[in-house]
Tab-separated table of C-alpha atoms and ligand atoms in Angstrom:
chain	number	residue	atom	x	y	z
A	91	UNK	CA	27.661	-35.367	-144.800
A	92	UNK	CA	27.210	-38.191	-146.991
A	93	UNK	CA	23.535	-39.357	-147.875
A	94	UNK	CA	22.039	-42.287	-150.228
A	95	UNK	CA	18.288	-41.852	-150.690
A	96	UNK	CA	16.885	-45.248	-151.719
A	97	UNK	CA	13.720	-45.935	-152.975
A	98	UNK	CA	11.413	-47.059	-155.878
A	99	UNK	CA	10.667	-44.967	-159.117
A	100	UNK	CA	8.938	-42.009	-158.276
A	101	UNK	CA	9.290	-42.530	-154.431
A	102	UNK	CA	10.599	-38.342	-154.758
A	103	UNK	CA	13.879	-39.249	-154.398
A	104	UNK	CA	14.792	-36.170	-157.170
A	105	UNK	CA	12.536	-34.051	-155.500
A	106	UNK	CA	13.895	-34.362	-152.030
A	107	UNK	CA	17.437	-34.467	-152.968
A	108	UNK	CA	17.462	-31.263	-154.585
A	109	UNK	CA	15.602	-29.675	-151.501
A	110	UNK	CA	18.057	-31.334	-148.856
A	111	UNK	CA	20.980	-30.286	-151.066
A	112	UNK	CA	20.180	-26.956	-150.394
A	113	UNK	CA	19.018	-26.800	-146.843
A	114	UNK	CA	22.846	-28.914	-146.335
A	115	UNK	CA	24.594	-26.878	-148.341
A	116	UNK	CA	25.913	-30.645	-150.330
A	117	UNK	CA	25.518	-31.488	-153.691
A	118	UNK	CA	22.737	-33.601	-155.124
A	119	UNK	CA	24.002	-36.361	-157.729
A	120	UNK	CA	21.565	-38.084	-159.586
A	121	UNK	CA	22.860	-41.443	-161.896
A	122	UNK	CA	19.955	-40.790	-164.093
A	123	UNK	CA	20.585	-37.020	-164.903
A	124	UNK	CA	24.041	-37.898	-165.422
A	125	UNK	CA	22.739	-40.610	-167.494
A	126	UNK	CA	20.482	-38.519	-169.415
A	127	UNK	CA	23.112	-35.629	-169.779
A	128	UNK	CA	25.385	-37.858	-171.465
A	129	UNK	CA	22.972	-39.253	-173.975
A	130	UNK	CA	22.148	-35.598	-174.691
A	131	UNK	CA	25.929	-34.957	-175.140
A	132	UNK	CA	26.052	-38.713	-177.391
A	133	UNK	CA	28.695	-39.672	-175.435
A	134	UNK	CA	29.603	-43.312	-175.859
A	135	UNK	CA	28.253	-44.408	-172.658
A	136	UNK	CA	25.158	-41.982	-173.188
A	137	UNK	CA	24.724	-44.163	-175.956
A	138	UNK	CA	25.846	-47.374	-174.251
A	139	UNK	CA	22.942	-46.778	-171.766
A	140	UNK	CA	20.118	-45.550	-173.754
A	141	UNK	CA	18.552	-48.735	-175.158
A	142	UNK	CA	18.317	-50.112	-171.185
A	143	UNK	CA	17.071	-47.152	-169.917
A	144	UNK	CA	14.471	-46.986	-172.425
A	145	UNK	CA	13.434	-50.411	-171.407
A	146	UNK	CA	13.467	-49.760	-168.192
A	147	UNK	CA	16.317	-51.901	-167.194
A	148	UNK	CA	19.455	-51.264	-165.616
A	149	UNK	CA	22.530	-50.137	-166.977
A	150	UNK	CA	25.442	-52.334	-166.302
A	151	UNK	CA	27.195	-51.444	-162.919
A	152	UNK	CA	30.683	-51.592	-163.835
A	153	UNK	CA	29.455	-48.396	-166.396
A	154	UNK	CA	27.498	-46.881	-163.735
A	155	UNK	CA	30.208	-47.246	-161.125
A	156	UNK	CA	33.277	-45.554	-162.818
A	157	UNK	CA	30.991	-42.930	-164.042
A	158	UNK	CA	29.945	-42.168	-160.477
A	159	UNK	CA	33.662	-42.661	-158.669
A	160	UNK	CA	34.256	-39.686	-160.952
A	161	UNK	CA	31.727	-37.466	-159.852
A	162	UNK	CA	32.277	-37.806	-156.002
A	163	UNK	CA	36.143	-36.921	-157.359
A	164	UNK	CA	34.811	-33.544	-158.099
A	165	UNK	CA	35.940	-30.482	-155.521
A	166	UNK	CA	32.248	-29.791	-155.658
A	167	UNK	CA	31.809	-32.958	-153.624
A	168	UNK	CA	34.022	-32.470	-150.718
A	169	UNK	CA	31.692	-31.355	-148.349
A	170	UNK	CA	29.445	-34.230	-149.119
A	171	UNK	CA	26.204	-35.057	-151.416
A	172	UNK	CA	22.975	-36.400	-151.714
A	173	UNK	CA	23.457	-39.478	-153.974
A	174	UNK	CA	19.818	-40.353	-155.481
A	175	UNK	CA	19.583	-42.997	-157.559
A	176	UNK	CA	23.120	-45.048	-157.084
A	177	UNK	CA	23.876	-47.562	-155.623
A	178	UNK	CA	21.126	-49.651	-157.272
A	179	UNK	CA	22.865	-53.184	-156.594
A	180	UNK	CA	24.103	-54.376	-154.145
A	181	UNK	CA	27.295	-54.941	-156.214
A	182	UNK	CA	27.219	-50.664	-156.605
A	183	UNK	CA	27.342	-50.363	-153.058
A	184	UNK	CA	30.077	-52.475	-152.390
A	185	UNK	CA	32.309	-50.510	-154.857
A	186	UNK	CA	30.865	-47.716	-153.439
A	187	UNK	CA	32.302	-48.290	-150.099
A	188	UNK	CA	35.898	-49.974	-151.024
A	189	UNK	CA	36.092	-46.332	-153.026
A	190	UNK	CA	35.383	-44.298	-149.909
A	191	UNK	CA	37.804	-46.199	-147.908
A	192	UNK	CA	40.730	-45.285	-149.781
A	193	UNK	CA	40.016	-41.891	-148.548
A	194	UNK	CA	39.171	-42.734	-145.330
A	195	UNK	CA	35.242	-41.853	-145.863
A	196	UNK	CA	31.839	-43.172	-145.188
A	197	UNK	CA	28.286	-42.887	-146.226
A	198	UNK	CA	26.919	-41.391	-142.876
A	199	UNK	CA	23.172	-42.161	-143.353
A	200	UNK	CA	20.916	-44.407	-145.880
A	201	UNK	CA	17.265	-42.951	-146.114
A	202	UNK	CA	15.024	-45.666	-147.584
A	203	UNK	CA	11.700	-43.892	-148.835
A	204	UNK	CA	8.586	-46.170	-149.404
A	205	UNK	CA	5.756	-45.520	-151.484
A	206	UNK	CA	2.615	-47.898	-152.711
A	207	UNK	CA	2.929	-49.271	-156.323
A	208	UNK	CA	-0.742	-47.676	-157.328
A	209	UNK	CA	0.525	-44.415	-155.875
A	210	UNK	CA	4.388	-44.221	-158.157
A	211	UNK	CA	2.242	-45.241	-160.967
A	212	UNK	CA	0.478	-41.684	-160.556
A	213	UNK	CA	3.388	-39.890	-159.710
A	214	UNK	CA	5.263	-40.962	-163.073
A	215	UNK	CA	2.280	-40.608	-164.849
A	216	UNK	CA	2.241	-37.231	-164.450
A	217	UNK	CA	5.584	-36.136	-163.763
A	218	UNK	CA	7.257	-33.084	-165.700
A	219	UNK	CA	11.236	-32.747	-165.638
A	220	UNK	CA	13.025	-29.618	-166.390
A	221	UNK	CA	14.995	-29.430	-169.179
A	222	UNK	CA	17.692	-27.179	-167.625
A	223	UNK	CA	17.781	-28.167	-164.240
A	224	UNK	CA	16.153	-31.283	-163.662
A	225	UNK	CA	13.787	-30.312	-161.162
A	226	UNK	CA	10.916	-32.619	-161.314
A	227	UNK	CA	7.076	-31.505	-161.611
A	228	UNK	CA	3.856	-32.925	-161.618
A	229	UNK	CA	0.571	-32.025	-163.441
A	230	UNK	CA	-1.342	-32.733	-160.455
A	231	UNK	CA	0.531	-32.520	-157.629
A	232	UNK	CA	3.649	-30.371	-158.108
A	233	UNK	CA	2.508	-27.474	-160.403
A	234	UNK	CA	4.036	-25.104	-161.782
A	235	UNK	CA	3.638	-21.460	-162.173
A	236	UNK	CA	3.563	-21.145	-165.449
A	237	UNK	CA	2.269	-23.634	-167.599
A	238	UNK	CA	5.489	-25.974	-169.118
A	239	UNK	CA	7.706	-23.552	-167.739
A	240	UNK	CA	10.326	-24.374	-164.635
A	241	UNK	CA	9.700	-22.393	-161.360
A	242	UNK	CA	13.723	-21.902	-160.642
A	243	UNK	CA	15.127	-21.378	-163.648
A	244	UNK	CA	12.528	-20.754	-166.456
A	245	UNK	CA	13.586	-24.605	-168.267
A	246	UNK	CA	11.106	-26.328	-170.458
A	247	UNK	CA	9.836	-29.212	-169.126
A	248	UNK	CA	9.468	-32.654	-170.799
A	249	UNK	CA	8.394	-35.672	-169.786
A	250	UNK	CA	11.038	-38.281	-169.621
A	251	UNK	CA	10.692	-41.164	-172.462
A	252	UNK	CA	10.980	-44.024	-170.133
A	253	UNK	CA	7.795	-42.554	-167.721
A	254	UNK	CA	5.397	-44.115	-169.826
A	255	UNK	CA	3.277	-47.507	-168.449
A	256	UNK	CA	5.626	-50.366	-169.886
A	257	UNK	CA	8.881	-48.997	-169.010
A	258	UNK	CA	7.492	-47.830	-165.698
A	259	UNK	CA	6.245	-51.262	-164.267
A	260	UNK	CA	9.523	-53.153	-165.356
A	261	UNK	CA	11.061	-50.135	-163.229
A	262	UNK	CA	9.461	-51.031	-160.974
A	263	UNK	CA	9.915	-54.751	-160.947
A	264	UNK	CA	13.525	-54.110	-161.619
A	265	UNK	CA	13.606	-51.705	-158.169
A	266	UNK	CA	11.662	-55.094	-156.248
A	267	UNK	CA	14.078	-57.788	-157.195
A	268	UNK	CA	17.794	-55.776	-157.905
A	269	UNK	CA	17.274	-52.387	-155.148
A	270	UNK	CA	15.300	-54.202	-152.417
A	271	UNK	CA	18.620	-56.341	-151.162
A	272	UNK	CA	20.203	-52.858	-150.462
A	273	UNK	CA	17.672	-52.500	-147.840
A	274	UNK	CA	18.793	-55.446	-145.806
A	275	UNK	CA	22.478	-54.359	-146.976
A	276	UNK	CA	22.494	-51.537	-145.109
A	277	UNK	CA	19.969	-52.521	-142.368
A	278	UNK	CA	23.166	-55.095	-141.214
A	279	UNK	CA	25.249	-51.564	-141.373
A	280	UNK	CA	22.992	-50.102	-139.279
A	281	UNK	CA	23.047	-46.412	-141.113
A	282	UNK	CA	19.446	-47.495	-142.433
A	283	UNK	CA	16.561	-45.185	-142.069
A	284	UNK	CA	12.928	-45.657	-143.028
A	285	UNK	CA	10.895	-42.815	-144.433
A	286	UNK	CA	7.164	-42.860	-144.900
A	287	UNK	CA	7.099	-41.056	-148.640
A	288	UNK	CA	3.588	-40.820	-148.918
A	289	UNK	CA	2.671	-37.709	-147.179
A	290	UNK	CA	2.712	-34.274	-149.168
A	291	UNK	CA	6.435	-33.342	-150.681
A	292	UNK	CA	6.853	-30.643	-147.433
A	293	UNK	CA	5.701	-33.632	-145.119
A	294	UNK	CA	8.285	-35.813	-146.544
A	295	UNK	CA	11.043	-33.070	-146.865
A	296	UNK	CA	10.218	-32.662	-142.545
A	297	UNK	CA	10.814	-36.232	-141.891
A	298	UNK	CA	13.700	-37.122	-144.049
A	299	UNK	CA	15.538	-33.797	-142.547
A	300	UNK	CA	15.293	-35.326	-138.959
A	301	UNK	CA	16.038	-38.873	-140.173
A	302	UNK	CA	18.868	-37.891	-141.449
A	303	UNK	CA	20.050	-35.051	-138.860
B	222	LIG	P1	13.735	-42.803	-161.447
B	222	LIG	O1	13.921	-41.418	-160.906
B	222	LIG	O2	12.440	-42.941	-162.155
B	222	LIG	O3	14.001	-43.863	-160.428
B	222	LIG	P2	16.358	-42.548	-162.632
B	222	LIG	O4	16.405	-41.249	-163.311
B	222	LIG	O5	17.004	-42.669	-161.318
B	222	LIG	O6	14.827	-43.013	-162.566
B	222	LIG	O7	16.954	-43.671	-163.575
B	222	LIG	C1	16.532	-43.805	-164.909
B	222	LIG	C2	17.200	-45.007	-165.560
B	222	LIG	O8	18.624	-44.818	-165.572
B	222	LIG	C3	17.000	-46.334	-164.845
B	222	LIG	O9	15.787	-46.970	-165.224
B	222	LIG	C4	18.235	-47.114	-165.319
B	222	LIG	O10	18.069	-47.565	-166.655
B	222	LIG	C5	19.299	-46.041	-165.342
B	222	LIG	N1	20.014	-45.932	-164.042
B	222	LIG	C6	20.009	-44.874	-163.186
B	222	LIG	N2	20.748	-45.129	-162.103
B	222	LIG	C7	21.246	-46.391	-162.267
B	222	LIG	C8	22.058	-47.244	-161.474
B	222	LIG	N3	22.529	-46.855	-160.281
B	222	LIG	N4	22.333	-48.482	-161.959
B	222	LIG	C9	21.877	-48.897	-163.154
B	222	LIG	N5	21.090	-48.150	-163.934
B	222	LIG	C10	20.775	-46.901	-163.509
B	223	LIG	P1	12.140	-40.267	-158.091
B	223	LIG	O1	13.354	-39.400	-158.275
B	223	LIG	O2	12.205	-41.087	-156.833
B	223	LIG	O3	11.835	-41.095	-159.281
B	223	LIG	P2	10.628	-37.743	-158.282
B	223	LIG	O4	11.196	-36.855	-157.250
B	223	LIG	O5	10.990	-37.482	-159.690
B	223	LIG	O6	10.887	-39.304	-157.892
B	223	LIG	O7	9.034	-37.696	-158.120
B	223	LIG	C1	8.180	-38.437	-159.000
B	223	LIG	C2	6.939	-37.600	-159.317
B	223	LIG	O8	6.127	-37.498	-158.140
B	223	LIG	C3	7.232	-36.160	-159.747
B	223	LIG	O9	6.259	-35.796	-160.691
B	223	LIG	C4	7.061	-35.349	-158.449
B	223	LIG	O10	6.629	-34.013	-158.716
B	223	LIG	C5	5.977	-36.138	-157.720
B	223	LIG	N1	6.152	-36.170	-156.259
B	223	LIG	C6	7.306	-36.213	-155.553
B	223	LIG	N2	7.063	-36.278	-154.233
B	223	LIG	C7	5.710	-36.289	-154.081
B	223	LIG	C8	4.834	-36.353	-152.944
B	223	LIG	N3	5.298	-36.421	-151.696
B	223	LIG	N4	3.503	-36.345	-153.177
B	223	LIG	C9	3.017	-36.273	-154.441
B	223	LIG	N5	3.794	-36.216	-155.552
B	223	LIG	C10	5.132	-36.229	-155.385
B	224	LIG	ZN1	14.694	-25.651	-163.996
């Protein structure tokens, strides 16, 4: 099983990835926590990356793309993955696809998650990421046990530099005019599906699960 979860900043793409990756048994591959684990490595393209991510802009696809045809290389991806976060362009998803065809693979389903602008500014407003295993939080809505402390695995959690109000509405803008063509990109496909997002994180987890069964 092969799924993309689109969707704007915040839209819990992170959050439901890493909940369907483990009711599928599939990996969850994020482009920003690979981003992010490279910049804490100072790789070059960690450091390639890190002065458009802070801004909230997107990194060039052709880095983005080789760095994710390696990951889906990976044995651990075999049996499938969430991908959350890539493709971004609609450029990404075509190199997305000509890769999959040399192995005679598809992407089986596209969920497309929406939620309201005033509602993903609260979300990143407040959201807490583990250091360890990425799992995101929120000091509202996703709490956790113990205070700055990750449920799982016992991680601190940060907030991410780029969550703060300027970088988060040219996110956003940059999600409305470079993301949104993916919609009707894979509507055409016909493997879309549209997910209502703004229900509580179980109520979302319920209806993305039977979209994408
Ligand atoms: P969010 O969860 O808030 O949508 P991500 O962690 O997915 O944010 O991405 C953080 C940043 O990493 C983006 O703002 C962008 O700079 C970069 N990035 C992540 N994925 C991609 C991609 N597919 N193409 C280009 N840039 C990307
Ligand atoms: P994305 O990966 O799409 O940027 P995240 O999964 O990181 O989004 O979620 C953004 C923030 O919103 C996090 O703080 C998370 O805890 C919170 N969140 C996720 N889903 C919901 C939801 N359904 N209702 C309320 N808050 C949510
Ligand atoms: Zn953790």
């Amino acid at each position: 099983m092969r799924i993309i979860l689109l969707g704007p900043p915040g839209a819990g793409k992170g959050t439901q990835a890493k909940s369907m990756s483990e009711s599928l048994g599939i990996v969850h591959i994020s482009s920003g926590d690979l981003l992010r684990d490279h910049q804490a490595r100072g790789t070059e393209l960690g450091n390639t990356a890190h002065s458009y991510m802070q801004q909230g802009l997107l990194v060039p696809d052709e880095l983005i793309i080789g760095m994710i045809e390696e990951r889906i290389q990976l044995p651990d991806a075999k049996n499938g993955y969430v991908l959350d976060g890539f493709p971004r362009t609609v450029e990404q998803a075509k190199a997305l696809e000509e890769a999959l065809e040399k192995q005679g693979e598809t992407i089986d389903r596209v969920a497309n998650i929406s939620v309201s602008e005033e509602e993903l500014i609260l979300r990143l407003g407040g959201r807490w990421i583990c250091r360890q295993c990425q799992k995101p939080y929120h000091e509202v809505n996703s709490v956790p046990r113990k205070h700055g402390v990750c449920d799982d695995c016992g991680g601190e959690l940060y907030q991410r530099e780029d969550d703060v109000p300027e970088a988060v509405s040219h996110r956003i803008k940059v999600f409305a005019e470079q993301t949104t063509p993916l919609i009707r990109y894979y509507t055409e496909k016909g493997n879309l599906v549209e997910v209502d997002g703004e229900g509580r994180i179980e109520e979302v987890r319920e209806s993305l699960l039977s979209a994408v069964a």
